[in-house]
CSV table of C-alpha atoms and ligand atoms in Angstrom, one decimal:
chain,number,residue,atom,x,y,z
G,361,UNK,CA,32.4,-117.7,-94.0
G,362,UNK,CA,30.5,-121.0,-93.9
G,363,UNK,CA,33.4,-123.1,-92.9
G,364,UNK,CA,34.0,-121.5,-90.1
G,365,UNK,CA,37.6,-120.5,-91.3
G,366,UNK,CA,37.8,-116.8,-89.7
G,367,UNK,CA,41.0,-116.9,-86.9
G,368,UNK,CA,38.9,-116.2,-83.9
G,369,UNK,CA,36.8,-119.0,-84.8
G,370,UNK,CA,40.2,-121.0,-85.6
G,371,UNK,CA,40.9,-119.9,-82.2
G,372,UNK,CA,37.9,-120.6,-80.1
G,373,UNK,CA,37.3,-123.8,-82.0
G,374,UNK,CA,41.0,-125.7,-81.3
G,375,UNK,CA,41.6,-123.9,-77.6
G,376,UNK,CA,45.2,-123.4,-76.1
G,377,UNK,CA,47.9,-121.3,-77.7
G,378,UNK,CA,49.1,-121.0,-80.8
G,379,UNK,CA,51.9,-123.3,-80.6
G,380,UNK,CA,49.8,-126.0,-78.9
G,381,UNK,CA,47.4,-125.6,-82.0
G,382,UNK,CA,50.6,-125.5,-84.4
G,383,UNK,CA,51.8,-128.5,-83.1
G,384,UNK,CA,48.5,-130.5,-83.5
G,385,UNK,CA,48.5,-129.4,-87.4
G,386,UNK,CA,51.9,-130.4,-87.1
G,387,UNK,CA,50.9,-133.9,-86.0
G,388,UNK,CA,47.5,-134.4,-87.7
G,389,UNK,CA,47.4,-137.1,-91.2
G,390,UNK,CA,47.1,-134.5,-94.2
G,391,UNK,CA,46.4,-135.8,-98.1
G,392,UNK,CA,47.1,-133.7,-100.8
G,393,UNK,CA,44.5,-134.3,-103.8
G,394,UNK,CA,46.2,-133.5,-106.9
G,395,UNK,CA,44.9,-133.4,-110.2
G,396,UNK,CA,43.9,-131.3,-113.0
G,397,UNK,CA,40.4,-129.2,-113.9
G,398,UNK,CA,37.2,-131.7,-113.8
G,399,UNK,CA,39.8,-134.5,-113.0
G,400,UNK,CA,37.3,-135.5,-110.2
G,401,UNK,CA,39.1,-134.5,-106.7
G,402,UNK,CA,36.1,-133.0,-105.5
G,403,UNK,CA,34.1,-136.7,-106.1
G,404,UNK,CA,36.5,-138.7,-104.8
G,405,UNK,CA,37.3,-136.5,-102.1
G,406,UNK,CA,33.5,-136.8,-101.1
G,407,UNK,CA,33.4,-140.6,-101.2
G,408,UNK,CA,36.6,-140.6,-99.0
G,409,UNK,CA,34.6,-138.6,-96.4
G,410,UNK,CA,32.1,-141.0,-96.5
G,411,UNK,CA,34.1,-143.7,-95.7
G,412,UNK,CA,37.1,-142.7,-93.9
G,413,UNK,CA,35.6,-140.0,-92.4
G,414,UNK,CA,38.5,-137.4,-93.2
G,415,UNK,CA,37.8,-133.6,-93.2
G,416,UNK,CA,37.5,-132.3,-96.7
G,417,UNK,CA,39.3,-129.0,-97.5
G,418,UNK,CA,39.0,-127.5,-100.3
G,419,UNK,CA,40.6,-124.2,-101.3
G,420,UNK,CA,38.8,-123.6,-104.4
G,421,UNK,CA,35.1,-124.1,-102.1
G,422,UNK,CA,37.1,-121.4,-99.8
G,423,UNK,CA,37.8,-118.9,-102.0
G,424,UNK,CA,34.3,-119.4,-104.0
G,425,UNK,CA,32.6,-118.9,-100.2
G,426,UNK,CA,35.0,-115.8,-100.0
G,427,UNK,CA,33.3,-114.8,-103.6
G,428,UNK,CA,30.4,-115.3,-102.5
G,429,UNK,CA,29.6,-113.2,-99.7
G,430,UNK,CA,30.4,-110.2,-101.8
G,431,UNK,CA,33.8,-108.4,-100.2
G,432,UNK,CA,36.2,-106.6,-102.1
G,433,UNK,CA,38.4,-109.3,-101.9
G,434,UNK,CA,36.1,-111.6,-103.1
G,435,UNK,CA,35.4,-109.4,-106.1
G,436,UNK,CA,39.2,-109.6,-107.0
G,437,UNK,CA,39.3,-113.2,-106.7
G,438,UNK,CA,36.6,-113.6,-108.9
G,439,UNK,CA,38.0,-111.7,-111.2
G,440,UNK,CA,41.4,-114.1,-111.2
G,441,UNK,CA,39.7,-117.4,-110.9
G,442,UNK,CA,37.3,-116.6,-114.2
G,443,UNK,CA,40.6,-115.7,-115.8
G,444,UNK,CA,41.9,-119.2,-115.3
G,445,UNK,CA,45.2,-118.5,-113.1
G,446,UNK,CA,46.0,-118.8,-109.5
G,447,UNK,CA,45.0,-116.3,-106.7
G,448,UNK,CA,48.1,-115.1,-104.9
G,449,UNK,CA,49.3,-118.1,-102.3
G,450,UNK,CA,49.5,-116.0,-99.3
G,451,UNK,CA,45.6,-115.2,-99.3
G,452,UNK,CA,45.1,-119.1,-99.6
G,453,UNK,CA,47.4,-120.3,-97.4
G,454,UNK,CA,46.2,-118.1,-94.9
G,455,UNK,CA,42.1,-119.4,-95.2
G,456,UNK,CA,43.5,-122.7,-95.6
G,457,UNK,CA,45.5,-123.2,-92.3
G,458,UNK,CA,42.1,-120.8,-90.9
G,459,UNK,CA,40.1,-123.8,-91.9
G,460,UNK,CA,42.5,-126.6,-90.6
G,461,UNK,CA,42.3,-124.8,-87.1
G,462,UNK,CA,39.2,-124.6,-86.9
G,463,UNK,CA,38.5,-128.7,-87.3
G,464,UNK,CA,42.1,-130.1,-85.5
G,465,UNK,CA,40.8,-131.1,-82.3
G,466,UNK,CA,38.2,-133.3,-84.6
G,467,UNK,CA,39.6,-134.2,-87.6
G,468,UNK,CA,40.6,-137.7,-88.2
G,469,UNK,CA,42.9,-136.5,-91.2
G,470,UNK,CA,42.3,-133.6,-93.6
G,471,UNK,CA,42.1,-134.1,-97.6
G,472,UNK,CA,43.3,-131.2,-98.9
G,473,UNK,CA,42.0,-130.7,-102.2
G,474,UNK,CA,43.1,-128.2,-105.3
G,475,UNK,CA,46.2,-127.0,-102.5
G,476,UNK,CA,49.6,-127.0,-103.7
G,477,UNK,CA,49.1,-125.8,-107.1
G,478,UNK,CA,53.0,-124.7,-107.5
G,479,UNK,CA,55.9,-125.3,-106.0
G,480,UNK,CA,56.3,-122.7,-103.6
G,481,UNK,CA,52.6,-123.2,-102.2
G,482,UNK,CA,54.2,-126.9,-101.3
G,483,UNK,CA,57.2,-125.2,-99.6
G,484,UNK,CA,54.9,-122.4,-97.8
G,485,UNK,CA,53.0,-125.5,-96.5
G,486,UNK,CA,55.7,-127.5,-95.1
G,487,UNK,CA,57.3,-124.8,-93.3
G,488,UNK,CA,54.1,-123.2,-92.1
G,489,UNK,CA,51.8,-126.5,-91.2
G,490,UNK,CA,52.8,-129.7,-91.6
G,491,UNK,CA,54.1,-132.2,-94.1
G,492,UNK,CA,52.0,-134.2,-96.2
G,493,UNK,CA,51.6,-138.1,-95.8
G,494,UNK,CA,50.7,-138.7,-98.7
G,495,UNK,CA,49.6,-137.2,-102.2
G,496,UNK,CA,46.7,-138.7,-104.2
G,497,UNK,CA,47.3,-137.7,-107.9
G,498,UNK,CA,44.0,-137.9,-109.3
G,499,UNK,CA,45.0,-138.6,-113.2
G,500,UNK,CA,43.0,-138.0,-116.7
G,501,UNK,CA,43.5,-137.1,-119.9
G,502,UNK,CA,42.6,-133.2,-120.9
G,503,UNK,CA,40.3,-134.9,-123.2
G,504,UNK,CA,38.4,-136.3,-120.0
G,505,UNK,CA,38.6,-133.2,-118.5
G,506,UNK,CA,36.9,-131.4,-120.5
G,507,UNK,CA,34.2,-133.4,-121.3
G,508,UNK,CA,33.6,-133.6,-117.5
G,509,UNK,CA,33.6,-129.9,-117.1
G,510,UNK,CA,31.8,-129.2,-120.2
G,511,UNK,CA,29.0,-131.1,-118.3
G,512,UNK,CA,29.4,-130.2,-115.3
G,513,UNK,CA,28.9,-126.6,-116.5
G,514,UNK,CA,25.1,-127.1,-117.0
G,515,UNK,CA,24.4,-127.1,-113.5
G,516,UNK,CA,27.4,-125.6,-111.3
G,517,UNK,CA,26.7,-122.3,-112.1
G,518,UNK,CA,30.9,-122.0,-111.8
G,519,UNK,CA,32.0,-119.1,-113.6
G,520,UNK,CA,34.8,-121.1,-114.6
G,521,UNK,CA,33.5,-123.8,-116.1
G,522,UNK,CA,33.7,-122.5,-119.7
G,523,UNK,CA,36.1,-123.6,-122.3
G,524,UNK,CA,38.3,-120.4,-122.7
G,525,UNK,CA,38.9,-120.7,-119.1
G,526,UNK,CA,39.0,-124.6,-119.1
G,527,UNK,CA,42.2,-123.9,-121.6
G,528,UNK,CA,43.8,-121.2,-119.3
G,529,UNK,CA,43.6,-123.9,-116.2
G,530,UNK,CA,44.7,-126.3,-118.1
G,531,UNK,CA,47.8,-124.5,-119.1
G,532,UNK,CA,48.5,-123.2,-115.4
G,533,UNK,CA,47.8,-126.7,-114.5
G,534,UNK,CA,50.8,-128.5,-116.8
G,535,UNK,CA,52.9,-125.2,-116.3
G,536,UNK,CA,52.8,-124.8,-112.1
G,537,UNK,CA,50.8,-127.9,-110.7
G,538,UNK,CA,53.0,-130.6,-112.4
G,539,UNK,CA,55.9,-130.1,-111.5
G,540,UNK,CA,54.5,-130.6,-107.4
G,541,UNK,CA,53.7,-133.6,-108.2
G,542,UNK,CA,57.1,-134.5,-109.2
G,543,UNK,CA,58.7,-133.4,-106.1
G,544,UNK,CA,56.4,-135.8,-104.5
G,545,UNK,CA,57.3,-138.3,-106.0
G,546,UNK,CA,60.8,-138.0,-105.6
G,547,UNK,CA,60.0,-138.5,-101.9
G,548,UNK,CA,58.2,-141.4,-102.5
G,549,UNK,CA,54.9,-140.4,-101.3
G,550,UNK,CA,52.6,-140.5,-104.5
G,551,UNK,CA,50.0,-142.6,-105.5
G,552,UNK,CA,49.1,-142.2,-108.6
G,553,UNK,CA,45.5,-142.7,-109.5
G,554,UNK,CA,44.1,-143.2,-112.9
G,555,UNK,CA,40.6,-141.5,-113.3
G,556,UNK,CA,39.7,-142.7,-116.6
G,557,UNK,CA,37.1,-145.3,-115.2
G,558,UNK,CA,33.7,-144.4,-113.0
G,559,UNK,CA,33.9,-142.6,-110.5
G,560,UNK,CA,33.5,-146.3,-108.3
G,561,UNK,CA,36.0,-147.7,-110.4
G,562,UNK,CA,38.2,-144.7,-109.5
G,563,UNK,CA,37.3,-144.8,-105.5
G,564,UNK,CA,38.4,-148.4,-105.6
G,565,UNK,CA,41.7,-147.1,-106.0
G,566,UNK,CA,41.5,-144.2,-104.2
G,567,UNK,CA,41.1,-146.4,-101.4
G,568,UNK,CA,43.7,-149.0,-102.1
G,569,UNK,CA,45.9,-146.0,-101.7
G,570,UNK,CA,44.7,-145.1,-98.9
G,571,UNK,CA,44.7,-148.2,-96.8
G,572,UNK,CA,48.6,-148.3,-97.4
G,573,UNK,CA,48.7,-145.5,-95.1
G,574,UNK,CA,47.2,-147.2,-92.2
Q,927,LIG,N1,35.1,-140.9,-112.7
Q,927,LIG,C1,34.2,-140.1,-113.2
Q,927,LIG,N2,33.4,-140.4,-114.3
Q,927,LIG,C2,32.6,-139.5,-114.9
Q,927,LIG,N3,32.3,-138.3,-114.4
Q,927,LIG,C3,33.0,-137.9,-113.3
Q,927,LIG,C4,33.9,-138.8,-112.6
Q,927,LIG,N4,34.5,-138.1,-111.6
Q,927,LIG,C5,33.9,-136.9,-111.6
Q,927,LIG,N5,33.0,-136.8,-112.6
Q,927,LIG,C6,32.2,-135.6,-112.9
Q,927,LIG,O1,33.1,-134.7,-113.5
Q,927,LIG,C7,32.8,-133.4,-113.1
Q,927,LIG,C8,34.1,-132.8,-112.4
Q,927,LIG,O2,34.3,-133.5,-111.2
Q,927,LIG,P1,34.9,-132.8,-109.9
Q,927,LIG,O3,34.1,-131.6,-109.6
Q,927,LIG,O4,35.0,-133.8,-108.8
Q,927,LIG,O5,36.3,-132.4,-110.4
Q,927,LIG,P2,37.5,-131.5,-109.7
Q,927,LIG,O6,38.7,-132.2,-110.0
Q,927,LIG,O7,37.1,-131.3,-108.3
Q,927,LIG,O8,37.4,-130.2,-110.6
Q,927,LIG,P3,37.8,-128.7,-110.2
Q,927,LIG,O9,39.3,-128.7,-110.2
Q,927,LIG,O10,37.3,-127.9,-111.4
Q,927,LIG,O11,37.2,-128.4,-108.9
Q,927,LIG,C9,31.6,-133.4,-112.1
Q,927,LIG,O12,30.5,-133.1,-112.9
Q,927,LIG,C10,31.6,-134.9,-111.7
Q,927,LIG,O13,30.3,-135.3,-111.4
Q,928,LIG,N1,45.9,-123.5,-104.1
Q,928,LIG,C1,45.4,-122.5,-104.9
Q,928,LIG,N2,46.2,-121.5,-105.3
Q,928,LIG,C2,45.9,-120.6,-106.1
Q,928,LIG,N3,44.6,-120.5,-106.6
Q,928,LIG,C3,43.8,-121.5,-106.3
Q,928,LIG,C4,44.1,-122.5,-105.4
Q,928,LIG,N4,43.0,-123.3,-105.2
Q,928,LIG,C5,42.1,-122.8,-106.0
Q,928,LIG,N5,42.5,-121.7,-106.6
Q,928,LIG,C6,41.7,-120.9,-107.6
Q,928,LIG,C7,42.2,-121.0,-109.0
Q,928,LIG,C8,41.4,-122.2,-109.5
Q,928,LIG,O1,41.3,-122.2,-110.9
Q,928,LIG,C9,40.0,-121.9,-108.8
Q,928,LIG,C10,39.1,-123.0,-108.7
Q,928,LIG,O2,39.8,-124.0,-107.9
Q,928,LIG,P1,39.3,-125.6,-107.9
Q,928,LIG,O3,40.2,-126.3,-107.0
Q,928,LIG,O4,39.4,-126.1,-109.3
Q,928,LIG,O5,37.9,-125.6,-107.4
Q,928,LIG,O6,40.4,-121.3,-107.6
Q,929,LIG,MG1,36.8,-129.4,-107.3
């Protein structure tokens, strides 16, 4: 894949054993970016780069690259993500923590975008890599939304972006990606963002959240 993400690359790439490589995802600063379809993780996500120089993960670009070169696999993900739901978590987890691998020994901090998107994929996460420092809920109406993916959809070529599946995202997102953010919050460590504004009025702060990690 074009990220890199395969586990002998993960392995090459980082060096020393599995444990040692463990232990540095273990270590490293992770950001969940949380939000709904066409909320605008992806933008802000690539502004954040630009600035804090963070490595940008994000599963939905992983499993469309999986798509994309045309395996079996990819054929069956397809087939899910133009329904609207969720692939199953292990095949994610697994091409995310790849993809983490594969940049640890660089990465300043990784924003992981469009990962958890239900509960247990937060629980999977914590036990398997690391714990989040912080989760950027990137927040806007459905109304927003839509209008955002609706145009979006005349040049992404997404299979996605239509509004039946916009409706069936939306749902899973309210039904299984909610609730993650609430057990976040509990635990005090999200900063919710309101992305009603530009996209500079919504990096501005993106990035006041972000300089109370430091
Ligand atoms: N603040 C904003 N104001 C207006 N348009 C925006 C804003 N942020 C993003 N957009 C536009 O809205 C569309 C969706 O944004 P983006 O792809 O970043 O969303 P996303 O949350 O990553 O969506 P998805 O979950 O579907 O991947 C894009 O066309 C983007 O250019
Ligand atoms: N974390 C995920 N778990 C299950 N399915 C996922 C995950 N991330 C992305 N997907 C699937 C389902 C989404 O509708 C599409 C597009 O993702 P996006 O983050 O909106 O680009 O991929
Ligand atoms: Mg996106």
């Amino acid at each position: 894949m074009g990220c890199g993400n395969s586990k002998s690359a993960a392995i090459s790439s980082a060096g020393g054993s599995d444990s040692v490589r463990d232990n540095k995802l273990k270590k490293s600063k992770i950001v969940f970016v949380v939000g709904g379809p066409g909320s605008g993780k992806g933008t802000q996500c690539e502004r954040i780069v630009g600035k804090y120089g963070f490595t940008h993960l994000s599963t939905g670009d992983l499993l469309r690259a999986e798509v994309t070169s045309g395996t079996e696999r990819g054929q069956r993900l397809n087939a899910i993500m133009s329904r609207g739901e969720l692939v199953p978590m292990e095949t994610v987890l697994q091409m995310l923590k790849d993809a983490m691998l594969f940049k640890v020994d660089s990465a300043k901090g990784f924003l992981i975008d469009g990962y958890p998107r239900e509960l247990s994929q937060a629980e999977a996460f914590e036990k398997k890599i690391a714990i989040p420092k912080l989760v950027l809920y990137i927040n806007a109406s459905s109304e927003t939304m839509m209008e955002r993916l609706m145009n979006r959809a005349k040049t992404s070529g997404r299979a996605d972006d239509k509004a039946e599946t916009f409706k069936a995202r939306l749902q899973t997102y309210y039904e299984a990606t909610e609730p993650v953010v609430q057990r976040y919050d509990s635990k005090g460590l999200v900063k919710k963002i309101s992305a009603e504004g530009t996209a500079d009025e919504v990096f501005k702060l993106v990035c006041e959240a972000l300089d109370s990690l430091k």
